[in-house]
XYZ file of C-alpha atoms in Angstrom:
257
model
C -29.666 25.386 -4.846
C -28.553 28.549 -6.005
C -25.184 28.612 -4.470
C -24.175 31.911 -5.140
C -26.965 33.863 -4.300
C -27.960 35.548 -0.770
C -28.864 33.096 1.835
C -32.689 34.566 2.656
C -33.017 34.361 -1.450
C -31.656 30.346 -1.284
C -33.730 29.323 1.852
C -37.402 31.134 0.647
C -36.949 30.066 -3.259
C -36.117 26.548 -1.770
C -39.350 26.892 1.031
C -41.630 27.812 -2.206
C -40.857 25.041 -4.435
C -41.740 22.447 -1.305
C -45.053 24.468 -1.281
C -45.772 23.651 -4.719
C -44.511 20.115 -4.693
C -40.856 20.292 -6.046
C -38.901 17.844 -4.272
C -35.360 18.107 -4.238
C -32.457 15.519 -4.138
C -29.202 17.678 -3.153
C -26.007 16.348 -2.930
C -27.279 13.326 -5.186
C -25.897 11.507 -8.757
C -27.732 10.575 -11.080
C -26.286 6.716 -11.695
C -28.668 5.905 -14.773
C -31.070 7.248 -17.302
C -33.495 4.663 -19.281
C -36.543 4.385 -21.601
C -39.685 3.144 -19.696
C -42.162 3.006 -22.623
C -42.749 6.612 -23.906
C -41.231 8.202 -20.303
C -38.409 8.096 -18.740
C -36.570 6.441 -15.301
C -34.456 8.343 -13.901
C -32.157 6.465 -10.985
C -30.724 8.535 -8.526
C -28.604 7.747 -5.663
C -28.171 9.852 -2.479
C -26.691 8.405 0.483
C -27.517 4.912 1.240
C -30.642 5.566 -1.331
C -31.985 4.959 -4.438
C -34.912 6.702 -6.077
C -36.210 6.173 -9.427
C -37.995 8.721 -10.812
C -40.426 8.498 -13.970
C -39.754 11.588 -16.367
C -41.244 12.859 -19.600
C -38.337 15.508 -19.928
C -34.940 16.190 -18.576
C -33.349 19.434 -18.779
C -29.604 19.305 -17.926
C -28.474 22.937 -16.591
C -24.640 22.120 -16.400
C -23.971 25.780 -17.044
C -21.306 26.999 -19.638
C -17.803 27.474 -20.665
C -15.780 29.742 -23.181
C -15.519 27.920 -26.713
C -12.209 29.613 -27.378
C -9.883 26.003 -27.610
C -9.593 25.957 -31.172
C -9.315 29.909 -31.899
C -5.098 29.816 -32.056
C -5.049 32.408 -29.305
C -1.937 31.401 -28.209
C -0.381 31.627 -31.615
C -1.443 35.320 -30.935
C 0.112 34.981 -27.265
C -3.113 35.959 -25.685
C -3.590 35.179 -22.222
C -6.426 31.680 -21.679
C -7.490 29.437 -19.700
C -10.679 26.937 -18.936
C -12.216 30.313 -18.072
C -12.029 32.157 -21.061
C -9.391 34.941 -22.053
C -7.786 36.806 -19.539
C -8.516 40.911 -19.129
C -7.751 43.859 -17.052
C -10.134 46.261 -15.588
C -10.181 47.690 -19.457
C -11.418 44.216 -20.595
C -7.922 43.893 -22.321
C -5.706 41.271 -22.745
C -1.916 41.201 -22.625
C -1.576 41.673 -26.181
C -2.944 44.839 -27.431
C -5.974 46.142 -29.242
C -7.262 42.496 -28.000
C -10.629 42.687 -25.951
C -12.514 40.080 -24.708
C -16.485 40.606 -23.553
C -19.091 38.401 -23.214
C -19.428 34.569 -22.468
C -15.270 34.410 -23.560
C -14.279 36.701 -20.785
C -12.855 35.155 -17.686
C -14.974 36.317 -14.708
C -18.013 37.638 -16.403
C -21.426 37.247 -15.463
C -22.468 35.071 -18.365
C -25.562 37.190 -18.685
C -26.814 39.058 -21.864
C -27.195 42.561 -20.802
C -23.729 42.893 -18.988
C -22.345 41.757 -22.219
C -23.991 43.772 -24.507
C -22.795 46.531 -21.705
C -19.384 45.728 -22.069
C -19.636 45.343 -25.862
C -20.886 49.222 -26.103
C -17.651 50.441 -23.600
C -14.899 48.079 -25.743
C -16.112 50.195 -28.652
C -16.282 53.401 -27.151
C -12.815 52.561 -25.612
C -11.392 51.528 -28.947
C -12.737 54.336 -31.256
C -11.574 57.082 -29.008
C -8.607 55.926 -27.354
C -10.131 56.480 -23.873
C -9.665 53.929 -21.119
C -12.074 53.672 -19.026
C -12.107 50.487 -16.276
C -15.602 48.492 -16.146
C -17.315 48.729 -13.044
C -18.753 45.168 -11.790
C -20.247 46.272 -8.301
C -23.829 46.800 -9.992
C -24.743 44.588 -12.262
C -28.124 43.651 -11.574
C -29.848 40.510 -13.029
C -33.111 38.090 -12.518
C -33.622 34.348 -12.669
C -37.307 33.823 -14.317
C -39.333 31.597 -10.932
C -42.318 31.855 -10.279
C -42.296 34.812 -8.477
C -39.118 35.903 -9.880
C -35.889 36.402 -8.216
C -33.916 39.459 -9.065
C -30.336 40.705 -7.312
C -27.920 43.306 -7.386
C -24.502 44.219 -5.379
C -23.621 42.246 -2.621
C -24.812 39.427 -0.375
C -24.846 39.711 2.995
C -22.305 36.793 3.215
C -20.063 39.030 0.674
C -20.422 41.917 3.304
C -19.429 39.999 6.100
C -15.989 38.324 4.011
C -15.134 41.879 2.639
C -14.995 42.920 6.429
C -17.456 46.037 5.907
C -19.717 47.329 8.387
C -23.290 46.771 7.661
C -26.833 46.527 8.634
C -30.081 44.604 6.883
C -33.377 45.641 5.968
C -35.764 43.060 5.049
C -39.485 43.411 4.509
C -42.238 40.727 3.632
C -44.720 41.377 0.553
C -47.631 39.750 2.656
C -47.194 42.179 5.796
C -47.676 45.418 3.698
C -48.482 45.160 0.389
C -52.537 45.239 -0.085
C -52.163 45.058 -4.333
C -50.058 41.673 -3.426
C -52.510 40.108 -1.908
C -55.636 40.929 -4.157
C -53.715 40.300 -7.292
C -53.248 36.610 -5.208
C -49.033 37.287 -5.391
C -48.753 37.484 -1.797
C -45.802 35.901 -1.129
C -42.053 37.095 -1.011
C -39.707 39.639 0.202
C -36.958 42.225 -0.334
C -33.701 42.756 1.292
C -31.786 45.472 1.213
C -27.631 45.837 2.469
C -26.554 49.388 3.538
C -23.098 50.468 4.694
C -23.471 51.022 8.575
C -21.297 54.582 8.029
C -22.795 56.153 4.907
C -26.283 54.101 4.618
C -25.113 53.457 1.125
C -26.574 50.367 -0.408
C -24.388 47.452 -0.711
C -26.932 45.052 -2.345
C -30.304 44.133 -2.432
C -32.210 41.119 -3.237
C -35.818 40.355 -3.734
C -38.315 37.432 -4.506
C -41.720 38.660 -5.511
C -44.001 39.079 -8.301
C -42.201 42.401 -9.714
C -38.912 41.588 -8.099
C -36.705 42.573 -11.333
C -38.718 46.289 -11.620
C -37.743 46.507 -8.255
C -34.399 45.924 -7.966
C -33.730 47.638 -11.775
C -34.524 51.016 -9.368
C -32.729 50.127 -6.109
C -29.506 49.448 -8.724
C -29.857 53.250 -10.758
C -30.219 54.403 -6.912
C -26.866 52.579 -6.452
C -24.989 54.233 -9.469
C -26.424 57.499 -7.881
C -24.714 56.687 -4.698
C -27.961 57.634 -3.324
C -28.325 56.533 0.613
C -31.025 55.132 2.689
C -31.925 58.861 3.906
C -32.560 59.763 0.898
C -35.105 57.095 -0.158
C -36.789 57.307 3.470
C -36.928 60.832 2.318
C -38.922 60.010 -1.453
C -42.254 59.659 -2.178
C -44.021 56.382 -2.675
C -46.887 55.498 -5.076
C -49.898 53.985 -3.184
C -51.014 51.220 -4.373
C -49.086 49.145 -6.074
C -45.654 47.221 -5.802
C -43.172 50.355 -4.361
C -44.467 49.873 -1.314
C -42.412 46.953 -0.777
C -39.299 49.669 -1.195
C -40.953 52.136 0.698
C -41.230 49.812 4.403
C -37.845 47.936 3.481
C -36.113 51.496 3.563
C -38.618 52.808 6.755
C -35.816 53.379 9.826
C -35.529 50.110 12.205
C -34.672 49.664 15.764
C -30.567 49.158 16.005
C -29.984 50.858 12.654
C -26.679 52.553 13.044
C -27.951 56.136 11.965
């Protein structure tokens, strides 16, 4: 479940669907689908089991792929593959005045916003000659639970295989947030990545009601380059939802600074 997100993000999301009922078959295929009167049986196999599992609805999330096969790009001699077209850091391919942004581009996001972003800077790029490389490292983005998740930067695991030096943060909703709890949205968390030298952030990650407002501001504080001293050093609103941000960022025993 959720791969390629941040480990506390995977586990909690995972804990909160039990809580409501969602069972999960992992590692599991799916041998047959058939009619049962108006529903559906769906027979799955995991291990030495089988399940079969009445269904009104199935929703197949299989992801997606560039639809750039039958384009004649290499009549043009641009650079594809199963991943889409190949780019620099300018979002250019080998041949030039060819961009690619978007669901086509090999190693993008597939998210709407980030292409619309890199739509804006191909034009800006092309009508004035400028180059300007793309930078990837904040790209923040939500996936619409129940709370929501929302993410931006790096995951701790990412920290730990890039080699940098870093320290956590991570605060509970439920332990601080009175609005939370009488709103009835107790339930989630934030965690925040700094740099262990600079106290810069390196990611953050949250699961809670207003999860994607909160991260949207911890990722402008990232294109500031702004540090955790500086946002122990801001002003919080009382009540409401920043005080999640306000304890994640408070100083903790064994922070480096």
């Amino acid at each position: 479940i959720l791969l390629h997100y941040d480990e506390s993000v995977r586990e909690t999301v995972v804990e909160y669907g039990q809580k409501l009922g969602i069972k999960y078959y992992l590692d599991a295929v799916i041998e047959e689908i058939s009619k049962n009167g108006k529903r559906l049986n769906v027979e799955v196999h995991q291990d030495s089991n089988v399940a079969n599992l009445p269904a009104d609805r199935i929703l197949l999330a299989t992801g997606r792929i560039p639809n750039v096969e039958k384009l004649g790009l290499e009549k043009l001699g641009i650079d594809s593959d199963r991943g889409g077209i190949v780019v620099d850091e300018y979002l250019q391919n080998i041949v030039p005045h060819i961009w690619a942004v978007g669901d086509v581009r090999k190693g993008t996001f597939h998210l709407a916003q980030p292409a619309g972003f890199e739509a804006r800077h191909v034009a800006r790029m092309a009508l004035t000659g400028e180059l300007h490389p793309l930078n990837e490292t904040i790209v923040p983005f939500l996936i619409g639970t129940t709370p929501a998740f929302a993410s931006v930067g790096l995951t701790e695991k990412q920290a730990q295989e890039a080699g940098l030096h870093y320290f956590v943060h991570l605060q509970k909703a439920s332990e601080i947030c009175p609005v939370a709890k009488v709103k009835g949205e107790p339930d989630g968390f934030l965690k925040m990545i700094f740099e262990a030298d600079s106290g810069k952030i390196l990611g953050a990650h949250a699961f809670h009601a207003l999860a994607p407002a909160i991260i949207q501001q911890i990722a402008n504080a990232m294109l500031g380059g702004v540090t955790l001293k500086q946002l122990q050093n801001n002003i919080y609103m009382f009540p409401g939802y920043t005080q999640l941000l306000m304890y994640a960022v408070k100083p903790r025993p064994g922070d480096p600074m």
